[in-house]
mmCIF file of C-alpha atoms in Angstrom:
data_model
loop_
_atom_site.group_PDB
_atom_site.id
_atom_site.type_symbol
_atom_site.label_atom_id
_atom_site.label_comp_id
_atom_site.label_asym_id
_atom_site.label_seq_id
_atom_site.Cartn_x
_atom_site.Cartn_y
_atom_site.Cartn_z
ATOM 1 C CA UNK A 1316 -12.568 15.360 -2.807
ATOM 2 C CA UNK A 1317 -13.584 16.154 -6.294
ATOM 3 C CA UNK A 1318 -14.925 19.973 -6.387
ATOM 4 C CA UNK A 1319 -18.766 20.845 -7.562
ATOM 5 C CA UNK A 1320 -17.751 22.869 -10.528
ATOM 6 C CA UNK A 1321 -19.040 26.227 -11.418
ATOM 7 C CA UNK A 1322 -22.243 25.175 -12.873
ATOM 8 C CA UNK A 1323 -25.220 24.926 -10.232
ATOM 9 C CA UNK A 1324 -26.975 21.951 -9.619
ATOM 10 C CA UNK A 1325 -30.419 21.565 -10.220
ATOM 11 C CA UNK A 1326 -30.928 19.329 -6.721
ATOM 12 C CA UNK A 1327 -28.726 18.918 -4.025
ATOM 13 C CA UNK A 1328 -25.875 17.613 -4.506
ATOM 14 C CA UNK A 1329 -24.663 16.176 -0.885
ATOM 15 C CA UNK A 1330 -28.361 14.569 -0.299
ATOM 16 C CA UNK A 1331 -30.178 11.343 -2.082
ATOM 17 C CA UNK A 1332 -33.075 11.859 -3.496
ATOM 18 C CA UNK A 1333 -35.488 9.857 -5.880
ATOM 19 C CA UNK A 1334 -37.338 12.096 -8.694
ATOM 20 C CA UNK A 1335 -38.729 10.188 -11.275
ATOM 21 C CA UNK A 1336 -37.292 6.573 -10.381
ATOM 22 C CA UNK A 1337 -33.752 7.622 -10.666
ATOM 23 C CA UNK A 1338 -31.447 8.383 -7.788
ATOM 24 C CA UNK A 1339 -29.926 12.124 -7.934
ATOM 25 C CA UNK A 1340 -27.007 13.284 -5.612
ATOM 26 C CA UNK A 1341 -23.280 13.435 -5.695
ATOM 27 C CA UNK A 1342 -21.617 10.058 -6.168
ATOM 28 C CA UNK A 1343 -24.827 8.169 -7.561
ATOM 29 C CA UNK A 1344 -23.212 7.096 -10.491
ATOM 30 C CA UNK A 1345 -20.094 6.934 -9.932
ATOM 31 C CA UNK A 1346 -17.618 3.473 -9.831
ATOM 32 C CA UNK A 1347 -19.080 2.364 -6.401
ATOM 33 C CA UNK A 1348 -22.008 0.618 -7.860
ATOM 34 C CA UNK A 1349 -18.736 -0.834 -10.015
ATOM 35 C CA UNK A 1350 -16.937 -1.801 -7.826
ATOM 36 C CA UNK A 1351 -19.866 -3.651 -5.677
ATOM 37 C CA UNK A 1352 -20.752 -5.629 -9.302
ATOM 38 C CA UNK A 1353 -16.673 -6.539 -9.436
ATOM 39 C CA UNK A 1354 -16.804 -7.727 -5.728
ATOM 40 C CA UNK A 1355 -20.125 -9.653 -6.106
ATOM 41 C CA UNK A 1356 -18.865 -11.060 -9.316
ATOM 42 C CA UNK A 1357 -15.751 -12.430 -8.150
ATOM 43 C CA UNK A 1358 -17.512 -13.893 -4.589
ATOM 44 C CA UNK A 1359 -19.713 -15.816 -7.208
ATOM 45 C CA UNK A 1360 -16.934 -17.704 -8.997
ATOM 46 C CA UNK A 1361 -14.521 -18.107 -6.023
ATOM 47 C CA UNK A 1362 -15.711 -21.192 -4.701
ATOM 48 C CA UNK A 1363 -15.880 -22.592 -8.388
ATOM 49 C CA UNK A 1364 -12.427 -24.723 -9.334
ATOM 50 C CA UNK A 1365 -10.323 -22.305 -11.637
ATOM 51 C CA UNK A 1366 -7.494 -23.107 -13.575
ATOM 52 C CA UNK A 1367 -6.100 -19.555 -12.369
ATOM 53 C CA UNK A 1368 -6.668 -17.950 -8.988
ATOM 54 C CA UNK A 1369 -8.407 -14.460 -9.237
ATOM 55 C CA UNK A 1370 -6.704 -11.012 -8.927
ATOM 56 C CA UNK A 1371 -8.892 -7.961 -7.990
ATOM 57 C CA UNK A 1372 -7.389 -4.887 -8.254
ATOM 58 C CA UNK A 1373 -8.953 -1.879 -6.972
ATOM 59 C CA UNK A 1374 -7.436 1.656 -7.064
ATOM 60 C CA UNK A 1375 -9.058 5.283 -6.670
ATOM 61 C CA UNK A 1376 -8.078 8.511 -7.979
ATOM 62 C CA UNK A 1377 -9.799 8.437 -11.369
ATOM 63 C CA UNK A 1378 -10.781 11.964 -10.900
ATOM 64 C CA UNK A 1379 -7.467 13.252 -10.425
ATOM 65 C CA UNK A 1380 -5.378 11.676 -12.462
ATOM 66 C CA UNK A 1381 -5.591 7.678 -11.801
ATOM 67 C CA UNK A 1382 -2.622 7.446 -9.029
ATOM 68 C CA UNK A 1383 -3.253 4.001 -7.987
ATOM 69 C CA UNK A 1384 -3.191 2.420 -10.797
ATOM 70 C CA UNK A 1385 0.311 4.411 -11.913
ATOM 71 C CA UNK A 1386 1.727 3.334 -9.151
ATOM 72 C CA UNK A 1387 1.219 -0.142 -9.341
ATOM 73 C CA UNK A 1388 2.369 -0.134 -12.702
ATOM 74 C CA UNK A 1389 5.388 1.410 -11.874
ATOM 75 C CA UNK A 1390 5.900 -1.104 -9.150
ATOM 76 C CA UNK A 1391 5.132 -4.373 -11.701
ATOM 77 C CA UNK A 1392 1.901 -5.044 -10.085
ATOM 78 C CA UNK A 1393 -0.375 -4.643 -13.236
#
């Protein structure tokens, strides 16, 4: 889990909550929303005749140092 930080948040940060339109709380902009767009964007095409199949590769850790994604390169995966 990524920590707070020291600086205090100005709404709470472990709650959703809509203030002028916009969604506030930990997480609301982070690659989830991504990742959804990826997934929906790759359900859209798969039915669709492709010259080449279609490879999604997901990995986490971006906060800490991007792990995944190392460790599939180190593996040949990427």
């Amino acid at each position: 889990m990524v920590p707070l930080g020291a600086k205090p948040w100005s709404f709470e940060p472990f709650a959703a909550e809509i203030a002028d339109g916009r969604l506030l709380g930990r997480g609301s902009t982070d690659m989830k929303a991504g990742i959804a767009a990826f997934v929906d964007a790759v359900l859209e095409i798969a039915d669709k005749p492709l010259k080449r199949g279609i490879t999604l590769i997901i990995t986490a850790g971006e906060e800490t140092g991007c792990e995944g994604a190392y460790h599939l390169a180190e593996v040949g995966a990427l």
